[in-house]
GROMACS .gro file of C-alpha atoms in nm:
model
  339
    1MET     CA    1  11.163   3.165 -15.947
    2LYS     CA    2  10.950   3.073 -15.643
    3VAL     CA    3  10.794   2.728 -15.610
    4SER     CA    4  10.453   2.900 -15.608
    5GLN     CA    5  10.523   3.021 -15.966
    6LEU     CA    6  10.635   2.683 -16.098
    7THR     CA    7  10.302   2.545 -16.222
    8ASN     CA    8  10.233   2.847 -16.441
    9PHE     CA    9  10.592   2.852 -16.566
   10LEU     CA   10  10.577   2.488 -16.675
   11ARG     CA   11  10.247   2.547 -16.852
   12ASP     CA   12  10.389   2.841 -17.048
   13SER     CA   13  10.750   2.721 -17.101
   14GLN     CA   14  10.745   2.369 -17.237
   15GLU     CA   15  11.085   2.406 -17.405
   16LYS     CA   16  11.273   2.426 -17.072
   17ASN     CA   17  11.400   2.089 -16.953
   18VAL     CA   18  11.671   2.124 -16.682
   19TYR     CA   19  11.580   2.252 -16.335
   20LEU     CA   20  11.764   2.302 -16.007
   21VAL     CA   21  11.543   2.328 -15.697
   22GLU     CA   22  11.764   2.477 -15.425
   23GLY     CA   23  11.681   2.528 -15.057
   24SER     CA   24  11.623   2.350 -14.728
   25ASP     CA   25  11.245   2.397 -14.691
   26ASN     CA   26  11.109   2.041 -14.706
   27TYR     CA   27  10.752   2.147 -14.779
   28GLN     CA   28  10.853   2.352 -15.084
   29ILE     CA   29  11.087   2.075 -15.205
   30ASP     CA   30  10.799   1.826 -15.184
   31GLN     CA   31  10.567   2.077 -15.353
   32ALA     CA   32  10.807   2.119 -15.645
   33LYS     CA   33  10.855   1.743 -15.673
   34GLU     CA   34  10.478   1.686 -15.691
   35ILE     CA   35  10.436   1.959 -15.953
   36PHE     CA   36  10.702   1.801 -16.175
   37ILE     CA   37  10.558   1.450 -16.135
   38ASN     CA   38  10.216   1.583 -16.235
   39GLN     CA   39  10.364   1.692 -16.569
   40ILE     CA   40  10.363   1.324 -16.668
   41PRO     CA   41  10.017   1.172 -16.740
   42LYS     CA   42   9.900   0.928 -16.473
   43GLU     CA   43   9.900   0.629 -16.706
   44GLU     CA   44  10.264   0.699 -16.808
   45LYS     CA   45  10.415   0.758 -16.462
   46GLU     CA   46  10.521   0.396 -16.407
   47PHE     CA   47  10.738   0.394 -16.719
   48ASN     CA   48  10.840   0.758 -16.762
   49VAL     CA   49  10.926   0.880 -16.409
   50GLY     CA   50  11.266   0.794 -16.265
   51ILE     CA   51  11.364   0.901 -15.912
   52TYR     CA   52  11.729   0.853 -15.812
   53ASP     CA   53  11.893   0.894 -15.471
   54MET     CA   54  12.256   1.000 -15.517
   55GLU     CA   55  12.350   0.848 -15.181
   56ILE     CA   56  12.282   0.497 -15.314
   57THR     CA   57  12.274   0.526 -15.696
   58PRO     CA   58  12.552   0.642 -15.932
   59LEU     CA   59  12.481   0.962 -16.124
   60SER     CA   60  12.558   0.779 -16.449
   61VAL     CA   61  12.249   0.557 -16.401
   62ALA     CA   62  12.023   0.863 -16.377
   63LEU     CA   63  12.186   1.024 -16.680
   64GLU     CA   64  12.143   0.706 -16.884
   65ASP     CA   65  11.771   0.719 -16.801
   66ALA     CA   66  11.758   1.089 -16.891
   67ASN     CA   67  11.905   1.013 -17.234
   68SER     CA   68  11.650   0.737 -17.301
   69ALA     CA   69  11.342   0.804 -17.513
   70PRO     CA   70  11.004   0.820 -17.335
   71PHE     CA   71  10.815   0.491 -17.332
   72PHE     CA   72  10.477   0.539 -17.506
   73GLY     CA   73  10.464   0.908 -17.412
   74ASP     CA   74  10.588   1.254 -17.499
   75LYS     CA   75  10.801   1.328 -17.192
   76ARG     CA   76  11.026   1.150 -16.944
   77LEU     CA   77  11.092   1.289 -16.594
   78VAL     CA   78  11.418   1.224 -16.409
   79LEU     CA   79  11.439   1.346 -16.048
   80ILE     CA   80  11.770   1.359 -15.860
   81ASN     CA   81  11.752   1.345 -15.477
   82ASN     CA   82  12.039   1.413 -15.231
   83PRO     CA   83  12.292   1.553 -15.481
   84TYR     CA   84  12.554   1.598 -15.208
   85PHE     CA   85  12.825   1.640 -15.472
   86LEU     CA   86  12.693   1.995 -15.519
   87THR     CA   87  12.791   2.081 -15.160
   88GLY     CA   88  13.112   2.078 -14.960
   89GLU     CA   89  12.976   1.783 -14.764
   90ALA     CA   90  13.189   1.469 -14.748
   91LYS     CA   91  13.008   1.135 -14.731
   92LYS     CA   92  13.150   0.820 -14.574
   93ASN     CA   93  13.124   0.514 -14.800
   94SER     CA   94  12.982   0.740 -15.070
   95ILE     CA   95  12.896   0.634 -15.424
   96GLU     CA   96  13.146   0.742 -15.689
   97HIS     CA   97  12.990   1.000 -15.920
   98ASN     CA   98  13.137   1.115 -16.250
   99VAL     CA   99  13.021   1.476 -16.230
  100ASP     CA  100  13.181   1.551 -16.568
  101GLU     CA  101  12.905   1.340 -16.724
  102LEU     CA  102  12.646   1.579 -16.580
  103ILE     CA  103  12.842   1.880 -16.709
  104GLU     CA  104  12.842   1.718 -17.053
  105TYR     CA  105  12.468   1.647 -17.028
  106LEU     CA  106  12.399   2.014 -16.953
  107THR     CA  107  12.560   2.116 -17.284
  108ASN     CA  108  12.312   1.901 -17.476
  109PRO     CA  109  12.018   1.790 -17.258
  110ALA     CA  110  11.763   1.547 -17.397
  111LEU     CA  111  11.475   1.749 -17.541
  112ASP     CA  112  11.205   1.504 -17.434
  113THR     CA  113  11.330   1.469 -17.073
  114ILE     CA  114  11.249   1.696 -16.780
  115PHE     CA  115  11.565   1.672 -16.569
  116VAL     CA  116  11.525   1.798 -16.212
  117ILE     CA  117  11.783   1.819 -15.933
  118LEU     CA  118  11.629   1.857 -15.586
  119ALA     CA  119  11.908   2.015 -15.380
  120ASN     CA  120  11.762   2.012 -15.029
  121TYR     CA  121  12.050   2.203 -14.868
  122ASP     CA  122  12.101   2.541 -14.705
  123LYS     CA  123  12.390   2.619 -14.937
  124LEU     CA  124  12.566   2.476 -15.242
  125ASP     CA  125  12.940   2.500 -15.300
  126SER     CA  126  12.954   2.783 -15.554
  127ARG     CA  127  13.324   2.717 -15.617
  128LYS     CA  128  13.249   2.386 -15.787
  129LYS     CA  129  13.237   2.382 -16.167
  130ILE     CA  130  12.916   2.177 -16.173
  131VAL     CA  131  12.738   2.428 -15.949
  132LYS     CA  132  12.848   2.717 -16.172
  133GLN     CA  133  12.728   2.527 -16.480
  134LEU     CA  134  12.390   2.448 -16.325
  135LYS     CA  135  12.332   2.808 -16.219
  136THR     CA  136  12.406   2.914 -16.578
  137LYS     CA  137  12.216   2.647 -16.771
  138ALA     CA  138  11.936   2.526 -16.543
  139ILE     CA  139  11.614   2.700 -16.446
  140MET     CA  140  11.666   2.795 -16.079
  141ILE     CA  141  11.377   2.736 -15.836
  142ASP     CA  142  11.401   2.887 -15.489
  143ALA     CA  143  11.301   2.654 -15.203
  144LYS     CA  144  11.476   2.849 -14.929
  145PRO     CA  145  11.284   2.900 -14.600
  146LEU     CA  146  11.014   3.168 -14.625
  147ASN     CA  147  11.017   3.470 -14.398
  148GLU     CA  148  10.730   3.540 -14.158
  149ASN     CA  149  10.536   3.768 -14.394
  150GLU     CA  150  10.562   3.516 -14.678
  151ILE     CA  151  10.434   3.238 -14.451
  152ARG     CA  152  10.140   3.456 -14.344
  153MET     CA  153  10.055   3.518 -14.710
  154GLN     CA  154  10.071   3.145 -14.788
  155VAL     CA  155   9.848   3.057 -14.491
  156ASN     CA  156   9.592   3.323 -14.580
  157GLN     CA  157   9.596   3.214 -14.945
  158LEU     CA  158   9.546   2.850 -14.843
  159CYS     CA  159   9.251   2.947 -14.622
  160GLN     CA  160   9.102   3.154 -14.904
  161ASN     CA  161   9.137   2.860 -15.145
  162LYS     CA  162   8.960   2.636 -14.892
  163GLY     CA  163   8.679   2.888 -14.836
  164CYS     CA  164   8.760   2.968 -14.474
  165GLN     CA  165   8.942   3.233 -14.272
  166ILE     CA  166   9.195   3.237 -13.989
  167ASP     CA  167   9.181   3.486 -13.703
  168LYS     CA  168   9.485   3.712 -13.659
  169ASP     CA  169   9.559   3.590 -13.305
  170ALA     CA  170   9.527   3.232 -13.435
  171ILE     CA  171   9.789   3.282 -13.707
  172ASP     CA  172  10.016   3.464 -13.459
  173GLN     CA  173   9.999   3.165 -13.224
  174LEU     CA  174  10.042   2.916 -13.510
  175LEU     CA  175  10.363   3.084 -13.625
  176TYR     CA  176  10.490   3.102 -13.267
  177LEU     CA  177  10.419   2.735 -13.196
  178THR     CA  178  10.589   2.625 -13.519
  179ASP     CA  179  10.887   2.862 -13.484
  180ASN     CA  180  10.798   3.015 -13.824
  181ASN     CA  181  10.883   2.683 -13.990
  182PHE     CA  182  10.681   2.667 -14.313
  183THR     CA  183  10.685   2.286 -14.330
  184LYS     CA  184  10.550   2.262 -13.974
  185VAL     CA  185  10.293   2.535 -14.042
  186MET     CA  186  10.151   2.358 -14.347
  187ASN     CA  187  10.144   2.021 -14.170
  188GLU     CA  188   9.950   2.173 -13.879
  189MET     CA  189   9.716   2.353 -14.122
  190LYS     CA  190   9.590   2.014 -14.244
  191LYS     CA  191   9.447   1.943 -13.897
  192LEU     CA  192   9.316   2.297 -13.852
  193LEU     CA  193   9.138   2.301 -14.189
  194ILE     CA  194   8.966   1.969 -14.113
  195ASN     CA  195   8.851   2.111 -13.779
  196ALA     CA  196   8.723   2.427 -13.951
  197ILE     CA  197   8.506   2.246 -14.208
  198GLN     CA  198   8.181   2.333 -14.032
  199ASP     CA  199   8.231   2.693 -13.912
  200LYS     CA  200   8.482   2.795 -14.184
  201VAL     CA  201   8.705   2.976 -13.935
  202ILE     CA  202   9.030   2.884 -13.757
  203THR     CA  203   9.039   3.028 -13.406
  204LEU     CA  204   9.305   3.075 -13.139
  205GLU     CA  205   9.139   2.805 -12.928
  206MET     CA  206   9.168   2.556 -13.216
  207VAL     CA  207   9.538   2.635 -13.258
  208ASP     CA  208   9.603   2.593 -12.884
  209ASN     CA  209   9.417   2.260 -12.877
  210LEU     CA  210   9.546   2.103 -13.198
  211VAL     CA  211   9.896   2.230 -13.276
  212ASN     CA  212  10.187   2.031 -13.135
  213LYS     CA  213  10.402   2.226 -12.891
  214SER     CA  214  10.780   2.234 -12.878
  215LEU     CA  215  10.974   2.199 -12.553
  216GLU     CA  216  11.007   2.577 -12.527
  217GLN     CA  217  10.633   2.631 -12.563
  218ASN     CA  218  10.555   2.360 -12.306
  219VAL     CA  219  10.796   2.532 -12.069
  220PHE     CA  220  10.610   2.859 -12.130
  221ASP     CA  221  10.298   2.686 -11.993
  222LEU     CA  222  10.509   2.558 -11.704
  223VAL     CA  223  10.611   2.916 -11.622
  224GLU     CA  224  10.245   3.014 -11.594
  225PHE     CA  225  10.167   2.718 -11.367
  226VAL     CA  226  10.461   2.810 -11.141
  227LEU     CA  227  10.363   3.177 -11.111
  228GLU     CA  228   9.999   3.082 -11.055
  229LYS     CA  229  10.127   2.847 -10.782
  230ASN     CA  230   9.932   2.566 -10.946
  231VAL     CA  231  10.143   2.285 -10.803
  232ASP     CA  232   9.947   1.991 -10.946
  233ALA     CA  233   9.948   2.126 -11.302
  234ALA     CA  234  10.317   2.221 -11.283
  235LEU     CA  235  10.423   1.880 -11.151
  236GLU     CA  236  10.209   1.696 -11.405
  237LEU     CA  237  10.353   1.890 -11.700
  238TYR     CA  238  10.710   1.851 -11.570
  239HIS     CA  239  10.654   1.476 -11.535
  240GLU     CA  240  10.517   1.458 -11.892
  241LEU     CA  241  10.828   1.634 -12.024
  242ILE     CA  242  11.055   1.390 -11.839
  243GLU     CA  243  10.850   1.099 -11.976
  244GLN     CA  244  10.907   1.243 -12.325
  245LYS     CA  245  11.282   1.205 -12.258
  246GLU     CA  246  11.343   1.579 -12.237
  247GLU     CA  247  11.665   1.658 -12.050
  248PRO     CA  248  11.603   1.811 -11.701
  249ILE     CA  249  11.898   2.048 -11.746
  250MET     CA  250  11.745   2.172 -12.072
  251ILE     CA  251  11.399   2.217 -11.917
  252ASN     CA  252  11.555   2.417 -11.635
  253ALA     CA  253  11.764   2.627 -11.875
  254ILE     CA  254  11.455   2.723 -12.076
  255LEU     CA  255  11.266   2.801 -11.754
  256ILE     CA  256  11.548   3.034 -11.651
  257SER     CA  257  11.544   3.207 -11.991
  258GLN     CA  258  11.165   3.255 -11.974
  259PHE     CA  259  11.180   3.404 -11.625
  260ARG     CA  260  11.475   3.623 -11.726
  261LEU     CA  261  11.266   3.754 -12.016
  262LEU     CA  262  10.978   3.832 -11.779
  263LEU     CA  263  11.213   4.025 -11.549
  264GLN     CA  264  11.360   4.219 -11.842
  265VAL     CA  265  11.014   4.301 -11.978
  266LYS     CA  266  10.891   4.425 -11.639
  267ILE     CA  267  11.199   4.646 -11.597
  268LEU     CA  268  11.174   4.792 -11.948
  269GLN     CA  269  10.800   4.851 -11.911
  270LYS     CA  270  10.871   5.043 -11.592
  271HIS     CA  271  11.101   5.266 -11.798
  272GLY     CA  272  10.826   5.333 -12.052
  273TYR     CA  273  10.926   5.091 -12.328
  274ALA     CA  274  10.649   4.973 -12.564
  275GLN     CA  275  10.624   4.622 -12.712
  276GLY     CA  276  10.816   4.702 -13.030
  277ASN     CA  277  11.092   4.882 -12.840
  278ILE     CA  278  11.129   4.590 -12.598
  279ALA     CA  279  11.153   4.338 -12.883
  280GLU     CA  280  11.419   4.550 -13.051
  281ALA     CA  281  11.615   4.609 -12.730
  282LEU     CA  282  11.615   4.241 -12.630
  283ARG     CA  283  11.641   4.107 -12.987
  284VAL     CA  284  11.343   3.882 -12.922
  285HIS     CA  285  11.053   3.797 -13.155
  286PRO     CA  286  10.768   4.051 -13.101
  287TYR     CA  287  10.514   3.776 -13.033
  288ARG     CA  288  10.729   3.634 -12.753
  289VAL     CA  289  10.743   3.983 -12.603
  290LYS     CA  290  10.366   4.016 -12.638
  291LEU     CA  291  10.314   3.692 -12.441
  292ALA     CA  292  10.572   3.797 -12.181
  293MET     CA  293  10.401   4.136 -12.138
  294LYS     CA  294  10.072   3.958 -12.080
  295ASN     CA  295  10.227   3.756 -11.797
  296ALA     CA  296  10.427   4.051 -11.668
  297ARG     CA  297  10.102   4.238 -11.598
  298ARG     CA  298   9.960   3.942 -11.401
  299PHE     CA  299  10.251   3.873 -11.168
  300ASN     CA  300  10.458   4.096 -10.941
  301TYR     CA  301  10.830   4.155 -10.981
  302GLU     CA  302  10.931   3.989 -10.653
  303ASP     CA  303  10.753   3.662 -10.740
  304VAL     CA  304  10.922   3.648 -11.079
  305ARG     CA  305  11.262   3.731 -10.928
  306HIS     CA  306  11.223   3.472 -10.651
  307ALA     CA  307  11.136   3.200 -10.905
  308TYR     CA  308  11.431   3.301 -11.124
  309LEU     CA  309  11.679   3.275 -10.836
  310GLY     CA  310  11.531   2.941 -10.727
  311LEU     CA  311  11.577   2.800 -11.077
  312GLU     CA  312  11.938   2.919 -11.087
  313LYS     CA  313  11.996   2.723 -10.764
  314ASN     CA  314  11.827   2.422 -10.929
  315GLU     CA  315  12.070   2.445 -11.220
  316GLU     CA  316  12.367   2.426 -10.982
  317ASP     CA  317  12.216   2.121 -10.809
  318LEU     CA  318  12.137   1.947 -11.139
  319LYS     CA  319  12.496   1.991 -11.253
  320SER     CA  320  12.670   1.901 -10.929
  321ALA     CA  321  12.449   1.655 -10.741
  322ASN     CA  322  12.306   1.315 -10.823
  323VAL     CA  323  11.945   1.409 -10.747
  324ASN     CA  324  11.605   1.312 -10.881
  325PRO     CA  325  11.510   1.605 -11.112
  326GLU     CA  326  11.138   1.569 -11.041
  327LEU     CA  327  11.200   1.579 -10.666
  328LEU     CA  328  11.426   1.881 -10.711
  329PHE     CA  329  11.156   2.062 -10.911
  330GLN     CA  330  10.897   1.972 -10.647
  331LEU     CA  331  11.117   2.118 -10.370
  332PHE     CA  332  11.164   2.434 -10.578
  333LEU     CA  333  10.786   2.471 -10.609
  334PHE     CA  334  10.725   2.427 -10.236
  335LYS     CA  335  10.996   2.681 -10.148
  336PHE     CA  336  10.850   2.927 -10.399
  337ILE     CA  337  10.498   2.892 -10.259
  338GLU     CA  338  10.607   2.917  -9.895
  339LYS     CA  339  10.832   3.221  -9.929
   0.00000   0.00000   0.00000
């Protein structure tokens, strides 16, 4: 079952009382947690909701709570966080857990307790007896990372629920800037929705202005500044990245990869390749290819090649010489402009 189906399932299936939420998507894990907590009336939460971190609390304490009767209410909720004993992960100075107690609990779970294990991991150890038992006896809830189409559907549904719309180029850019990470997407959507209160539309300009950029996306802007020979903007952005404690060797490596992509796109375009064919041939996300094609049309092959070779020389100097990286980048820019 998907997290998006959980609310309706709980409304229609009150007799189910053991759940395993499995997957590494933080947003969906938090969503599921909130949905379960909302099953307990507000005035009862203080007494009938127990949240236990398995990295600091023995499993037996949580199970004792699960076997206790609700206090002035119909249901008790017990949430288990960080159940690392379901994985192959070894913890230093870990708490001792008697997993057999959980196996025993699964054979006869308390009828008035909603028992939820939030397994925020990419993968559980399916060889373990407890994992096999849970997958047989618990209701499984999928919190694995969503694919791109699923994220698009969630964003469009959220916009529809809020009475606004998002332009196609805006959602393309949003997914690119967040690396298709659903948690990041939904966090950025909070800002975008606030900004769209008046006009009821999320535009590309809003995404560019409001969404936080990763190192790779900042370097993409740096590529444009270099090719436009905008020295001031390029030096300012490079300085900002250094101030943010980004590694010069990493900045240079991403610059090289971006210029390499531009060269490859220009060559493949010359041979008649379309956007989809280029993405497939290079095994690169189609939106990255779309952005590269946009730049490839604006700049000539020799300029791109010259910048690429200059950055390769920079990489050698960064690795072998004790030089100021900002000065090295400045010298690269001046050589590129004066060629």
